[in-house]
Amino acid sequence: MPIVSKYSTDQIEKIVNTLLEQLRSEDATTELSLMCLGNTISHIINTSVPAAQRMDVVTHFGQALKDAVNSKKL
């Protein structure tokens, strides 16, 4: 069952495209891109999520990432 987001597809795509454009403009390798995005995610979680909820957020985020990557298999 698909998850309904409170954010529009246009809003999400605009932000993702901006992030990707910045990584491309820096000629970031895959490794550097993942490091930067990982650091960004860690910063967002550590500064915006209450400490008591962080592990749950990380667990759900990790599972969502796995699901997204697995759904792309050909």
Tab-separated table of C-alpha atoms in Angstrom, residues 3-64:
chain	number	residue	atom	x	y	z
A	3	ILE	CA	2.328	5.892	1.605
A	4	VAL	CA	0.577	9.225	1.118
A	5	SER	CA	2.930	12.145	1.683
A	6	LYS	CA	1.945	15.512	3.070
A	7	TYR	CA	4.472	16.997	0.627
A	8	SER	CA	3.776	17.450	-3.057
A	9	THR	CA	5.747	15.530	-5.646
A	10	ASP	CA	6.780	18.865	-7.172
A	11	GLN	CA	8.174	20.107	-3.847
A	12	ILE	CA	10.121	16.896	-3.272
A	13	GLU	CA	11.485	16.774	-6.829
A	14	LYS	CA	12.552	20.438	-6.695
A	15	ILE	CA	14.596	19.902	-3.520
A	16	VAL	CA	16.089	16.601	-4.719
A	17	ASN	CA	17.073	18.177	-8.037
A	18	THR	CA	18.700	21.098	-6.219
A	19	LEU	CA	20.722	18.706	-4.053
A	20	LEU	CA	21.782	16.646	-7.072
A	21	GLU	CA	22.722	19.754	-9.069
A	22	GLN	CA	24.954	20.939	-6.218
A	23	LEU	CA	26.691	17.551	-5.991
A	24	ARG	CA	27.228	17.555	-9.764
A	25	SER	CA	28.577	21.111	-9.716
A	26	GLU	CA	31.169	19.987	-7.162
A	27	ASP	CA	32.043	16.915	-9.264
A	28	ALA	CA	31.317	14.832	-6.171
A	29	THR	CA	32.025	11.148	-6.548
A	30	THR	CA	29.438	8.621	-5.434
A	31	GLU	CA	31.412	8.090	-2.219
A	32	LEU	CA	31.644	11.826	-1.461
A	33	SER	CA	27.979	12.339	-2.331
A	34	LEU	CA	26.907	9.583	0.061
A	35	MET	CA	29.184	10.946	2.797
A	36	CYS	CA	27.744	14.449	2.410
A	37	LEU	CA	24.155	13.259	2.313
A	38	GLY	CA	24.762	10.951	5.288
A	39	ASN	CA	26.262	13.815	7.295
A	40	THR	CA	23.291	15.975	6.348
A	41	ILE	CA	20.831	13.309	7.473
A	42	SER	CA	22.716	12.816	10.751
A	43	HIS	CA	22.699	16.572	11.363
A	44	ILE	CA	18.960	16.851	10.668
A	45	ILE	CA	18.151	13.952	12.988
A	46	ASN	CA	20.462	15.129	15.771
A	47	THR	CA	19.205	18.714	15.670
A	48	SER	CA	15.522	18.250	14.833
A	49	VAL	CA	14.385	14.985	16.413
A	50	PRO	CA	14.024	14.553	20.180
A	51	ALA	CA	16.697	12.217	21.568
A	52	ALA	CA	14.107	9.680	22.727
A	53	GLN	CA	12.797	9.295	19.159
A	54	ARG	CA	16.047	9.298	17.182
A	55	MET	CA	16.618	5.542	17.027
A	56	ASP	CA	13.047	4.944	15.833
A	57	VAL	CA	13.462	7.607	13.137
A	58	VAL	CA	16.798	6.093	12.065
A	59	THR	CA	15.314	2.593	11.958
A	60	HIS	CA	12.350	3.702	9.842
A	61	PHE	CA	14.537	5.833	7.589
A	62	GLY	CA	16.939	2.936	7.070
A	63	GLN	CA	14.104	0.596	6.181
A	64	ALA	CA	12.608	3.136	3.778
